CSV table of C-alpha atoms in Angstrom, one decimal:
chain,number,residue,atom,x,y,z
I,1,ASN,CA,-47.7,88.8,-31.1
I,2,ALA,CA,-49.6,91.0,-33.6
I,3,ASN,CA,-46.4,91.9,-35.5
I,4,ASN,CA,-45.5,88.2,-36.0
I,5,LEU,CA,-49.1,87.4,-37.1
I,6,GLN,CA,-48.9,90.3,-39.7
I,7,THR,CA,-45.8,88.6,-41.2
I,8,GLU,CA,-47.3,85.1,-41.0
I,9,THR,CA,-50.5,86.1,-42.7
I,10,ASN,CA,-48.9,88.4,-45.3
I,11,GLY,CA,-50.6,91.5,-43.7
I,12,SER,CA,-54.1,90.0,-43.9
I,13,PHE,CA,-54.6,89.5,-40.2
I,14,TRP,CA,-57.2,91.7,-38.5
I,15,HIS,CA,-56.4,92.8,-35.0
I,16,GLY,CA,-56.9,95.5,-32.4
I,17,ASP,CA,-55.4,96.5,-29.1
I,18,ILE,CA,-57.3,97.8,-26.1
I,19,ILE,CA,-55.1,99.9,-24.0
I,20,SER,CA,-55.4,100.4,-20.3
I,21,GLY,CA,-56.9,103.9,-20.5
I,22,LYS,CA,-56.4,104.6,-16.8
I,23,ASP,CA,-54.8,107.9,-17.7
I,24,PHE,CA,-58.0,109.2,-19.1
I,25,ILE,CA,-60.1,108.5,-16.0
I,26,VAL,CA,-60.7,111.5,-13.7
I,27,LEU,CA,-58.8,111.3,-10.4
I,28,THR,CA,-60.5,110.3,-7.2
I,29,GLU,CA,-59.1,112.9,-4.7
I,30,GLY,CA,-61.3,112.3,-1.6
I,31,ILE,CA,-64.4,110.9,-0.1
I,32,GLY,CA,-66.4,114.1,-0.7
I,33,GLN,CA,-65.1,114.7,-4.2
I,34,VAL,CA,-65.6,111.2,-5.5
I,35,THR,CA,-69.4,111.4,-5.3
I,36,THR,CA,-69.2,114.2,-7.9
I,37,LEU,CA,-67.6,111.9,-10.5
I,38,PRO,CA,-69.5,109.7,-12.9
I,39,LEU,CA,-70.4,106.4,-11.2
I,40,ALA,CA,-68.2,104.4,-13.6
I,41,ALA,CA,-65.2,106.6,-12.9
I,42,GLN,CA,-65.3,106.5,-9.1
I,43,TYR,CA,-62.5,104.8,-7.2
I,44,GLN,CA,-60.7,103.9,-10.5
I,45,ARG,CA,-57.7,106.2,-10.3
I,46,CYS,CA,-56.7,107.8,-7.1
I,47,SER,CA,-54.4,110.7,-6.2
I,48,LEU,CA,-51.4,109.8,-3.9
I,49,SER,CA,-53.0,111.3,-0.9
I,50,VAL,CA,-55.9,108.8,-1.0
I,51,GLU,CA,-54.3,105.9,-2.8
I,52,GLU,CA,-55.8,103.4,-0.5
I,53,LEU,CA,-59.2,104.1,-1.9
I,54,CYS,CA,-58.2,102.5,-5.2
I,55,SER,CA,-55.6,100.0,-4.0
I,56,ASP,CA,-55.9,96.2,-4.4
I,57,LYS,CA,-55.7,95.5,-0.7
I,58,ASN,CA,-58.0,96.9,2.0
I,59,ASN,CA,-60.1,98.6,-0.6
I,60,PRO,CA,-63.8,98.7,0.6
I,61,HIS,CA,-64.9,99.8,-2.9
I,62,LYS,CA,-63.3,97.1,-5.0
I,63,TYR,CA,-66.0,94.5,-4.6
I,64,ASP,CA,-69.8,94.8,-4.3
I,65,ALA,CA,-70.8,91.1,-4.4
I,66,HIS,CA,-74.1,89.7,-3.2
I,67,CYS,CA,-74.9,86.0,-3.1
I,68,TRP,CA,-78.7,86.2,-2.8
I,69,VAL,CA,-81.7,88.6,-2.8
I,70,PRO,CA,-84.7,87.1,-0.9
I,71,ARG,CA,-87.6,86.3,-3.2
I,72,SER,CA,-91.0,84.6,-2.7
I,73,ASP,CA,-90.7,82.1,-5.5
I,74,VAL,CA,-87.3,80.5,-4.7
I,75,GLU,CA,-85.7,79.3,-1.5
I,76,PRO,CA,-82.0,78.4,-1.8
I,77,LYS,CA,-81.2,74.8,-0.6
I,78,THR,CA,-77.9,76.1,1.0
I,79,THR,CA,-77.7,79.1,3.3
I,80,PRO,CA,-76.3,82.0,1.1
I,81,SER,CA,-72.9,83.3,1.9
I,82,GLN,CA,-72.4,86.9,2.9
I,83,GLY,CA,-69.9,87.4,0.2
I,84,PHE,CA,-68.5,85.6,-2.8
I,85,SER,CA,-65.3,83.7,-2.3
I,86,SER,CA,-62.2,84.4,-4.4
I,87,GLN,CA,-62.3,88.2,-3.6
I,88,ALA,CA,-58.5,88.1,-3.5
I,89,SER,CA,-56.4,91.2,-3.7
I,90,TRP,CA,-54.9,90.1,-7.0
I,91,HIS,CA,-58.3,89.6,-8.7
I,92,PRO,CA,-60.0,92.6,-10.4
I,93,GLY,CA,-63.2,93.9,-8.7
I,94,ASN,CA,-66.5,94.7,-10.2
I,95,ARG,CA,-65.4,98.3,-11.1
I,96,ALA,CA,-62.4,97.1,-13.1
I,97,HIS,CA,-64.6,94.6,-14.9
I,98,GLN,CA,-67.1,97.3,-15.7
I,99,SER,CA,-64.4,99.6,-17.1
I,100,GLU,CA,-62.9,96.8,-19.3
I,101,SER,CA,-66.3,95.7,-20.6
I,102,ARG,CA,-67.3,99.2,-21.5
I,103,LYS,CA,-64.0,99.7,-23.4
I,104,ALA,CA,-64.7,96.5,-25.3
I,105,ALA,CA,-68.3,97.4,-25.9
I,106,LEU,CA,-67.3,100.9,-27.3
I,107,THR,CA,-64.8,99.3,-29.6
I,108,ILE,CA,-67.5,97.0,-31.0
I,109,LEU,CA,-70.0,99.8,-31.3
I,110,THR,CA,-67.5,101.9,-33.2
I,111,GLY,CA,-66.9,99.0,-35.5
I,112,LEU,CA,-70.6,98.5,-36.0
I,113,LYS,CA,-71.1,102.2,-36.7
I,114,ASN,CA,-68.4,102.1,-39.4
I,115,ALA,CA,-69.8,99.0,-40.9
I,116,LEU,CA,-73.3,100.5,-41.1
I,117,GLN,CA,-71.8,103.5,-42.9
I,118,ILE,CA,-70.1,101.2,-45.4
I,119,TRP,CA,-73.4,99.4,-46.0
I,120,GLU,CA,-75.2,102.7,-46.5
I,121,ASN,CA,-72.5,103.9,-49.0
I,122,ALA,CA,-72.6,100.6,-50.9
I,123,ILE,CA,-76.4,100.7,-51.2
I,124,ASP,CA,-76.2,104.2,-52.5
I,125,GLU,CA,-73.6,103.1,-55.1
I,126,THR,CA,-75.0,99.6,-56.2
I,127,GLY,CA,-78.6,99.7,-55.0
I,128,PHE,CA,-80.6,97.4,-52.8
I,129,PRO,CA,-80.3,94.6,-51.7
I,130,LEU,CA,-76.8,94.9,-50.3
I,131,ALA,CA,-74.3,92.6,-52.0
I,132,GLU,CA,-73.4,89.6,-49.8
I,133,SER,CA,-69.7,90.4,-50.0
I,134,TYR,CA,-70.4,93.3,-47.6
I,135,TRP,CA,-71.8,91.3,-44.8
I,136,HIS,CA,-70.5,87.7,-45.2
I,137,ILE,CA,-66.9,87.6,-44.0
I,138,GLY,CA,-66.4,83.8,-44.0
I,139,ASP,CA,-64.2,84.0,-47.1
I,140,THR,CA,-62.0,86.6,-45.4
I,141,TYR,CA,-61.5,84.4,-42.4
I,142,LYS,CA,-60.8,81.4,-44.6
I,143,SER,CA,-58.2,83.4,-46.6
I,144,VAL,CA,-56.4,84.5,-43.4
I,145,GLN,CA,-56.3,81.0,-42.1
I,146,GLU,CA,-55.0,79.5,-45.4
I,147,THR,CA,-52.3,82.2,-45.6
I,148,LEU,CA,-51.2,81.5,-42.1
I,149,THR,CA,-51.2,77.7,-42.6
I,150,THR,CA,-49.1,78.0,-45.8
I,151,TYR,CA,-46.6,80.2,-44.0
I,152,ILE,CA,-46.1,78.2,-40.8
I,153,ASN,CA,-45.8,75.0,-42.7
I,154,GLY,CA,-43.5,76.5,-45.3
I,155,PRO,CA,-41.0,79.4,-44.9
I,156,GLY,CA,-42.0,80.1,-41.3
I,157,LYS,CA,-41.8,76.5,-40.1
I,158,GLY,CA,-40.0,76.3,-36.7
I,159,THR,CA,-39.8,80.1,-36.3
I,160,SER,CA,-43.1,80.9,-34.4
I,161,GLU,CA,-43.0,81.6,-30.6
I,162,CYS,CA,-45.5,78.7,-30.3
I,163,GLU,CA,-43.1,76.2,-31.8
I,164,LYS,CA,-40.2,77.5,-29.9
I,165,HIS,CA,-42.1,76.9,-26.6
I,166,PHE,CA,-43.6,73.6,-27.4
I,167,GLU,CA,-40.7,71.9,-29.2
I,168,LYS,CA,-39.1,71.0,-25.9
I,169,PHE,CA,-42.2,69.0,-25.0
I,170,GLY,CA,-42.5,67.4,-28.4
I,171,PHE,CA,-45.8,69.2,-29.2
I,172,GLU,CA,-44.6,71.6,-31.8
I,173,ARG,CA,-46.8,70.1,-34.5
I,174,VAL,CA,-49.9,71.6,-32.7
I,175,CYS,CA,-48.7,75.0,-33.7
I,176,ARG,CA,-49.0,74.3,-37.4
I,177,MET,CA,-52.6,73.0,-37.7
I,178,THR,CA,-56.1,73.7,-36.6
I,179,MET,CA,-56.7,72.0,-33.2
I,180,HIS,CA,-60.0,70.9,-31.8
I,181,GLY,CA,-60.9,69.9,-28.3
I,182,MET,CA,-63.4,68.8,-25.7
I,183,SER,CA,-63.3,69.5,-21.9
I,184,GLU,CA,-64.9,68.6,-18.6
I,185,PHE,CA,-63.9,72.0,-17.3
I,186,THR,CA,-66.4,74.8,-17.6
I,187,PRO,CA,-67.0,77.1,-19.3
I,188,VAL,CA,-66.6,75.2,-22.5
I,189,ASN,CA,-67.6,76.1,-26.1
I,190,LEU,CA,-71.0,74.8,-26.9
I,191,GLY,CA,-71.6,73.9,-23.3
I,192,GLY,CA,-72.3,70.2,-22.5
I,193,ALA,CA,-72.2,69.2,-26.2
I,194,ASN,CA,-68.5,69.8,-26.2
I,195,SER,CA,-67.8,68.0,-22.9
I,196,LEU,CA,-65.8,64.8,-22.4
I,197,HIS,CA,-68.8,63.0,-21.0
I,198,ALA,CA,-70.9,63.7,-24.0
I,199,HIS,CA,-68.4,61.8,-26.2
I,200,ILE,CA,-67.8,58.7,-23.9
I,201,LYS,CA,-68.8,55.4,-25.5
I,202,PRO,CA,-71.4,53.6,-23.4
I,203,ALA,CA,-70.5,50.3,-21.7
I,204,LEU,CA,-72.2,47.1,-22.8
I,205,ASN,CA,-75.1,47.7,-20.3
I,206,GLY,CA,-75.6,51.2,-21.7
I,207,TRP,CA,-74.0,52.9,-18.7
I,208,VAL,CA,-72.1,56.2,-19.3
I,209,PRO,CA,-71.0,59.0,-16.9
I,210,ALA,CA,-73.4,61.9,-17.0
I,211,GLN,CA,-74.1,65.2,-15.3
I,212,THR,CA,-77.2,64.7,-13.2
I,213,ALA,CA,-77.4,67.8,-11.0
I,214,VAL,CA,-80.5,69.9,-11.4
I,215,SER,CA,-80.9,73.7,-11.3
I,216,VAL,CA,-82.5,75.0,-8.1
I,217,TYR,CA,-84.4,77.6,-10.2
I,218,SER,CA,-84.5,79.0,-13.7
I,219,GLY,CA,-85.0,82.4,-15.3
I,220,ILE,CA,-83.5,85.8,-14.5
I,221,ASP,CA,-82.0,86.9,-11.1
I,222,ILE,CA,-83.4,89.6,-8.9
I,223,LEU,CA,-80.5,92.1,-8.4
I,224,PRO,CA,-79.5,93.8,-5.2
I,225,VAL,CA,-80.9,97.3,-4.6
I,226,SER,CA,-77.3,98.6,-4.2
I,227,TRP,CA,-76.6,97.8,-7.8
I,228,LYS,CA,-79.4,100.1,-9.0
I,229,ILE,CA,-78.1,102.9,-11.2
I,230,PRO,CA,-78.9,106.3,-9.8
I,231,PRO,CA,-81.3,108.4,-11.9
I,232,THR,CA,-78.5,110.9,-12.7
I,233,GLU,CA,-76.2,108.2,-14.1
I,234,VAL,CA,-76.1,106.5,-17.5
I,235,ASP,CA,-77.8,103.1,-17.4
I,236,VAL,CA,-76.0,101.2,-20.2
I,237,HIS,CA,-78.1,98.1,-19.8
I,238,ALA,CA,-81.4,100.1,-20.1
I,239,ILE,CA,-80.1,101.7,-23.2
I,240,ALA,CA,-79.1,98.4,-24.7
I,241,ILE,CA,-82.5,96.7,-24.2
I,242,ALA,CA,-84.7,99.8,-25.0
I,243,THR,CA,-86.7,99.3,-28.1
I,244,THR,CA,-90.2,99.8,-29.6
I,245,TYR,CA,-89.8,96.9,-32.0
I,246,LYS,CA,-91.4,93.5,-31.5
I,247,ARG,CA,-89.1,90.5,-30.9
I,248,PRO,CA,-87.9,89.2,-34.4
I,249,GLN,CA,-89.2,85.8,-35.4
I,250,ILE,CA,-85.9,84.3,-36.4
I,251,ASP,CA,-84.1,81.1,-35.6
I,252,GLN,CA,-81.5,81.8,-32.9
I,253,MET,CA,-79.9,78.4,-33.1
I,254,PHE,CA,-76.3,78.3,-34.1
I,255,GLY,CA,-75.6,75.6,-36.7
I,256,ASN,CA,-72.5,73.4,-36.9
I,257,GLU,CA,-70.0,73.5,-39.8
I,258,ASP,CA,-72.1,71.0,-41.7
I,259,GLY,CA,-75.1,73.2,-41.6
I,260,ASP,CA,-77.0,71.0,-39.2
I,261,ASP,CA,-78.7,72.9,-36.4
I,262,SER,CA,-79.6,69.8,-34.4
I,263,TYR,CA,-76.4,69.7,-32.4
I,264,TYR,CA,-78.0,67.8,-29.5
I,265,ASP,CA,-79.2,64.3,-29.9
I,266,ASP,CA,-82.9,64.2,-29.1
I,267,ASP,CA,-82.5,60.8,-27.6
I,268,ASN,CA,-79.7,61.8,-25.3
I,269,ASP,CA,-80.7,63.8,-22.2
I,270,ASP,CA,-77.3,64.0,-20.6
I,271,ASP,CA,-76.6,67.5,-21.8
I,272,LYS,CA,-80.1,68.8,-20.9
I,273,GLY,CA,-79.9,68.2,-17.2
I,274,ASP,CA,-82.6,65.5,-17.4
I,275,ALA,CA,-82.0,63.0,-14.6
I,276,GLU,CA,-85.6,61.5,-14.5
I,277,ASN,CA,-84.6,58.3,-16.3
I,278,SER,CA,-81.4,57.7,-14.4
I,279,ARG,CA,-80.8,56.6,-10.9
I,280,SER,CA,-78.1,58.9,-9.7
I,281,LEU,CA,-75.4,58.4,-7.0
I,282,ARG,CA,-73.6,61.4,-5.6
I,283,ASN,CA,-70.9,60.5,-3.1
I,284,ASN,CA,-68.1,63.0,-2.4
I,285,GLY,CA,-68.9,64.8,-5.6
I,286,ILE,CA,-69.2,61.8,-7.8
I,287,GLN,CA,-71.9,61.9,-10.5
I,288,HIS,CA,-72.8,59.0,-12.7
I,289,HIS,CA,-75.6,56.7,-13.8
I,290,GLN,CA,-75.9,53.6,-11.6
I,291,PRO,CA,-75.2,50.5,-13.8
I,292,LEU,CA,-78.3,48.6,-14.8
I,293,GLU,CA,-76.3,45.4,-14.2
I,294,LYS,CA,-72.7,44.6,-13.4
I,295,VAL,CA,-70.7,43.4,-16.3
I,296,VAL,CA,-67.7,41.6,-14.9
I,297,ASP,CA,-64.5,41.3,-16.7
I,298,ARG,CA,-62.6,38.7,-14.7
I,299,ASN,CA,-59.3,39.2,-16.6
I,300,ILE,CA,-57.5,42.3,-15.4
I,301,LEU,CA,-55.0,42.0,-18.2
I,302,SER,CA,-57.5,41.5,-21.1
I,303,ASP,CA,-56.5,43.4,-24.2
I,304,GLU,CA,-60.0,43.7,-25.5
I,305,VAL,CA,-60.9,47.4,-25.5
I,306,VAL,CA,-64.4,47.3,-24.1
I,307,PRO,CA,-65.8,50.4,-22.2
I,308,GLY,CA,-65.7,49.9,-18.4
I,309,ILE,CA,-68.3,50.8,-15.8
I,310,GLY,CA,-65.9,52.3,-13.2
I,311,TRP,CA,-65.4,55.8,-14.6
I,312,GLY,CA,-67.4,58.8,-13.4
I,313,ILE,CA,-67.5,62.5,-13.1
I,314,PHE,CA,-65.7,64.0,-10.2
I,315,SER,CA,-66.9,67.4,-9.1
I,316,GLU,CA,-65.0,69.8,-6.8
I,317,ALA,CA,-67.0,71.2,-3.9
I,318,LEU,CA,-69.8,73.5,-5.1
I,319,SER,CA,-68.9,72.8,-8.7
I,320,GLU,CA,-71.6,70.5,-9.9
I,321,VAL,CA,-72.6,71.6,-13.4
I,322,THR,CA,-76.3,72.5,-14.2
I,323,GLY,CA,-77.7,74.0,-17.3
I,324,TYR,CA,-75.7,75.5,-20.1
I,325,CYS,CA,-72.1,76.7,-19.3
I,326,ASP,CA,-70.2,78.3,-22.2
I,327,GLY,CA,-69.2,81.6,-20.4
I,328,SER,CA,-71.6,83.7,-22.4
I,329,ALA,CA,-74.8,85.5,-21.4
I,330,MET,CA,-76.6,82.3,-22.5
I,331,SER,CA,-75.2,80.6,-19.4
I,332,LEU,CA,-78.1,81.8,-17.2
I,333,ASP,CA,-78.6,78.7,-15.2
I,334,CYS,CA,-75.0,77.4,-15.0
I,335,HIS,CA,-74.0,76.1,-11.6
I,336,ARG,CA,-77.4,76.8,-10.0
I,337,GLU,CA,-77.1,73.5,-8.0
I,338,LYS,CA,-78.3,72.9,-4.5
I,339,ASN,CA,-74.9,73.2,-2.7
I,340,ASN,CA,-74.1,76.5,-4.3
I,341,ASN,CA,-74.0,79.1,-1.5
I,342,CYS,CA,-73.7,82.1,-3.9
I,343,LEU,CA,-76.3,81.6,-6.6
I,344,LEU,CA,-76.1,85.2,-7.7
I,345,SER,CA,-72.5,85.0,-8.7
I,346,GLY,CA,-73.4,83.5,-12.1
I,347,HIS,CA,-69.9,82.1,-12.4
I,348,ASN,CA,-69.2,79.3,-14.9
I,349,ASP,CA,-65.9,78.1,-13.4
I,350,ALA,CA,-65.7,74.4,-12.6
I,351,ARG,CA,-62.8,71.9,-12.8
I,352,ASN,CA,-64.6,68.6,-13.1
I,353,THR,CA,-62.8,65.5,-14.3
I,354,ILE,CA,-63.5,62.1,-15.7
I,355,SER,CA,-61.9,59.9,-13.1
I,356,GLY,CA,-61.2,56.2,-12.5
I,357,ASP,CA,-58.7,53.8,-11.2
I,358,GLY,CA,-57.1,50.4,-11.9
I,359,LEU,CA,-60.5,48.6,-11.5
I,360,SER,CA,-62.5,51.0,-13.7
I,361,GLY,CA,-61.7,49.3,-17.0
I,362,TRP,CA,-61.4,51.1,-20.3
I,363,LEU,CA,-62.5,54.7,-20.9
I,364,VAL,CA,-63.4,55.1,-24.6
I,365,ILE,CA,-63.9,58.6,-26.0
I,366,GLN,CA,-65.5,59.0,-29.4
I,367,ILE,CA,-63.6,61.8,-31.3
I,368,PRO,CA,-65.7,63.2,-34.1
I,369,LYS,CA,-63.0,63.7,-36.7
I,370,VAL,CA,-59.2,63.2,-36.7
I,371,LYS,CA,-57.5,64.5,-39.8
I,372,GLU,CA,-53.8,65.1,-38.9
I,373,GLY,CA,-53.2,62.0,-36.8
I,374,LEU,CA,-52.8,63.9,-33.5
I,375,ILE,CA,-54.4,63.2,-30.1
I,376,LEU,CA,-53.3,64.8,-26.8
I,377,ALA,CA,-54.9,64.9,-23.4
I,378,ARG,CA,-54.6,67.0,-20.2
I,379,MET,CA,-54.6,64.6,-17.3
I,380,GLU,CA,-54.4,64.9,-13.5
I,381,TRP,CA,-52.3,61.9,-12.5
I,382,TRP,CA,-52.3,62.7,-8.8
I,383,HIS,CA,-55.9,61.6,-8.1
I,384,PRO,CA,-57.9,59.5,-7.1
I,385,ARG,CA,-55.8,57.4,-4.8
I,386,GLY,CA,-57.5,54.5,-3.0
I,387,ASN,CA,-60.7,56.5,-2.4
I,388,TRP,CA,-62.6,56.3,-5.7
I,389,PRO,CA,-66.2,55.5,-4.6
I,390,MET,CA,-67.3,53.8,-7.7
I,391,THR,CA,-64.8,50.9,-7.2
I,392,GLU,CA,-65.1,50.7,-3.4
I,393,GLY,CA,-65.3,47.0,-2.4
I,394,TRP,CA,-64.4,45.8,-5.9
I,395,THR,CA,-61.6,43.2,-6.3
I,396,GLU,CA,-61.8,42.8,-10.1
I,397,VAL,CA,-62.1,45.1,-13.0
I,398,ASN,CA,-65.7,46.2,-13.5
I,399,ASN,CA,-66.3,44.5,-10.2
I,400,GLY,CA,-66.3,40.8,-10.8
I,401,ASN,CA,-58.2,66.7,-5.6
I,402,ARG,CA,-55.3,67.4,-6.5
I,403,ALA,CA,-54.6,67.4,-2.8
I,404,LEU,CA,-52.3,70.1,-1.6
I,405,GLY,CA,-48.9,68.9,-0.7
I,406,LYS,CA,-47.1,65.8,-1.9
I,407,ALA,CA,-49.0,63.5,-4.2
I,408,ILE,CA,-49.2,59.8,-3.3
I,409,PRO,CA,-47.0,57.9,-5.7
I,410,TYR,CA,-48.3,55.1,-8.0
I,411,PRO,CA,-47.7,51.4,-7.3
I,412,ASP,CA,-44.5,50.1,-8.9
I,413,ASP,CA,-46.5,47.9,-11.3
I,414,VAL,CA,-48.7,50.6,-12.6
I,415,PHE,CA,-49.3,50.7,-16.4
I,416,ILE,CA,-51.3,53.1,-18.7
I,417,ASP,CA,-52.6,51.5,-21.9
I,418,PHE,CA,-54.0,53.5,-24.7
I,419,ALA,CA,-55.8,52.4,-27.9
I,420,VAL,CA,-57.2,53.8,-31.1
I,421,ASN,CA,-60.1,52.2,-32.8
I,422,GLY,CA,-60.0,49.2,-30.5
I,423,GLU,CA,-56.3,48.4,-31.0
I,424,ILE,CA,-53.8,49.1,-28.2
I,425,ILE,CA,-51.0,51.3,-29.7
I,426,GLY,CA,-49.0,52.0,-26.6
I,427,THR,CA,-48.3,51.1,-23.0
I,428,TRP,CA,-46.4,53.2,-20.4
I,429,ASP,CA,-44.9,51.8,-17.2
I,430,LYS,CA,-44.4,53.8,-14.1
I,431,ASP,CA,-41.0,55.2,-15.2
I,432,GLU,CA,-42.5,56.3,-18.6
I,433,ILE,CA,-45.5,57.9,-16.9
I,434,GLN,CA,-43.2,59.9,-14.6
I,435,THR,CA,-41.1,61.2,-17.5
I,436,ARG,CA,-44.3,62.6,-19.1
I,437,ILE,CA,-45.4,64.5,-16.0
I,438,ILE,CA,-43.9,67.7,-17.3
I,439,GLU,CA,-46.0,70.9,-17.0
I,440,ILE,CA,-45.9,73.2,-20.0
I,441,ALA,CA,-47.4,75.8,-17.7
I,442,TYR,CA,-48.5,75.9,-14.1
I,443,ASN,CA,-50.6,72.8,-13.4
I,444,GLU,CA,-50.9,72.0,-17.1
I,445,ALA,CA,-49.4,68.6,-18.0
I,446,PHE,CA,-50.3,67.3,-21.4
I,447,TYR,CA,-49.8,63.8,-22.7
I,448,LYS,CA,-49.4,62.9,-26.4
I,449,PHE,CA,-51.0,59.6,-27.3
I,450,LEU,CA,-51.0,59.7,-31.1
I,451,ASP,CA,-48.7,61.6,-33.4
I,452,ASP,CA,-48.8,60.0,-36.8
I,453,GLU,CA,-49.2,62.1,-39.9
I,454,ASP,CA,-50.0,59.0,-42.0
I,455,PHE,CA,-52.5,57.5,-39.6
I,456,ILE,CA,-55.6,59.0,-41.4
I,457,GLN,CA,-55.8,58.3,-45.1
I,458,SER,CA,-58.9,60.4,-45.9
I,459,GLU,CA,-58.4,64.0,-46.6
I,460,GLU,CA,-61.6,64.8,-44.9
I,461,GLY,CA,-60.6,63.1,-41.7
I,462,GLU,CA,-62.3,60.2,-39.9
I,463,PRO,CA,-64.1,59.5,-36.5
I,464,VAL,CA,-61.7,57.8,-34.0
I,465,GLU,CA,-62.3,56.0,-30.8
I,466,PHE,CA,-59.6,56.8,-28.3
I,467,GLY,CA,-59.3,54.4,-25.3
I,468,ILE,CA,-57.3,54.6,-22.1
I,469,ARG,CA,-57.1,52.6,-19.0
I,470,ILE,CA,-54.8,52.4,-16.0
I,471,ARG,CA,-54.0,49.1,-14.2
I,472,SER,CA,-52.1,47.6,-11.4
I,473,GLU,CA,-52.2,44.0,-10.1
I,474,SER,CA,-50.7,44.8,-6.7
I,475,ASP,CA,-52.9,47.8,-5.7
I,476,PRO,CA,-55.4,48.8,-8.4
I,477,ARG,CA,-57.3,51.3,-6.3
I,478,MET,CA,-54.1,53.3,-5.8
I,479,ALA,CA,-53.7,53.5,-9.5
I,480,GLY,CA,-56.0,56.4,-10.2
I,481,LEU,CA,-56.3,58.8,-13.1
I,482,SER,CA,-58.4,61.8,-14.1
I,483,LEU,CA,-58.9,63.4,-17.6
I,484,THR,CA,-60.0,67.0,-18.1
I,485,HIS,CA,-59.3,67.7,-21.8
I,486,VAL,CA,-58.8,65.9,-25.1
I,487,TYR,CA,-57.3,67.8,-28.0
I,488,TYR,CA,-57.1,66.4,-31.6
I,489,ALA,CA,-56.4,67.4,-35.1
C-alpha cells in the first residue's frame, strides 16, 4: 500500500488516491426529479424510496450499449447484436465509467494547472527558455526506483506484502527486481510488438504463428443518437477537441529505451495485420501461416532444440485480434474482425494463446534481454486435448478452452522439456507438472523455468532463447499445452 511504499522509497514515492465521491453527487429522488439534475449525476445515487433506479440489478439506466449504427460505407459481416454481452449486475455501467473517468481527468487537469503555474513562476525567476529540470522527470523516476530497489534488496528484504504472498510459490525474487513481459492476451503494452507471437523464432522453413485477421473497416465510429449530449449539458469531449490552432507537425512515435523509434521491423508484417503474403488457415479459431513445406523430425525424443511447425494461435470465439490493441485511445481498430457482432463496443479484451501438443515440436521464444536470470510463464495446461487442428492426422512430430468442468488429464508418460539457448535445462514428468499447477490467484498458474542469479554474466543483460515442448509417446495429441504470458528479468 501507499504507506509501505513511502517507507520503502524513503518518502520519495509520488502517489494519489481517488475516493468514491458518491456522497457529493446529488440524490436521484424520482423519475420526474432526475431530469432536472446534470446528465452526469443522473441515476448515480438514489434515495431509499427509489433505490431500484440506481441498483446493480434490474436497473434500466445502468447500461446504454449499442453494437452498431447503420452507415452507407460499411456493412458488418456478422449481424450486430441488440446489446453488448457481459452486461452483468456486478460490472459497472457506462454512467459509473463516466463518473470515474471524469474524476481521473479532473485530477490530471488539476495537476497540469499546478505544473503550468510552476513553469510560469520559474520563467519569471530564471527567464526563458524554461530549465529542463522543470519538465523532464526521468531522473525523479529513476531516483525513486533506485531507492526502492536498494531498500527491498537490503533492510526491507522479505518484509514486503509482495514477498509474503509469493514466497509460498517460490516466486519471491520477482518482488525485488524490475520484471518485463510479453503476452498473447490483449490489451498489451505496445500492442502486437509485445505479443508472444512477435517473439517466436521461425521454423526451418520460415513458418511462424501470426495474427492474420483483417479489420472490417477503419477510422472513427458513428455514434448512436441516444449518446448525443443535450444542448443544455456540458459536452466534455467537444471542449477537449475545440481549438483554433493547426495540428502540430511533431513526431508522435514513442521511442524505446535505446532511443530507436523503429520498434516494428519493416520486413515483418505480422504486427501490421498484413496477410497478403501468407496463406492463412482458420479452423475453430486457429490462426497461423500454412507451412511452405513440411519439415519432418522423425525422432520424437530428439534433444535438438529446433522450432517446430505445430504451434499456432488459438482464439476464443469473437476474439481474433485485428489492428493495434494496447487499451488506449490508439486502439481504434482493435477486434474489428468479421465475426464480431458488436463492433461499436471497442473492447480490447481477448485471451488468445500460443497452443500446441505432443506433435508440435519445440516452441522457441526469443527474449530480448535477460539480466537477473529469471524466466516464468503463465500457461493453461488444460487445453488442447486431442483436438488441436494443426496436428490432426499427424503420427510424428512436425508430421513425418479451458473447458468448463473437469479437465481431461494428461497421459501418464507426458513430459515437458524446457531449454535456454538451445540447451535443455529441465524436464518435468506428469507428477512434477501436477505439483506446479498451483494458482497464485483465480485462474492464474505460473511456472518458473529459470531462476539462476549467476546465469547471466553481463551487467547489461543478454538476449535469450527460451524453448519449451510437451511430449508423449503413448498419446501425443492428448498432451496439449497453451502459453499466454512470459515474464523475465
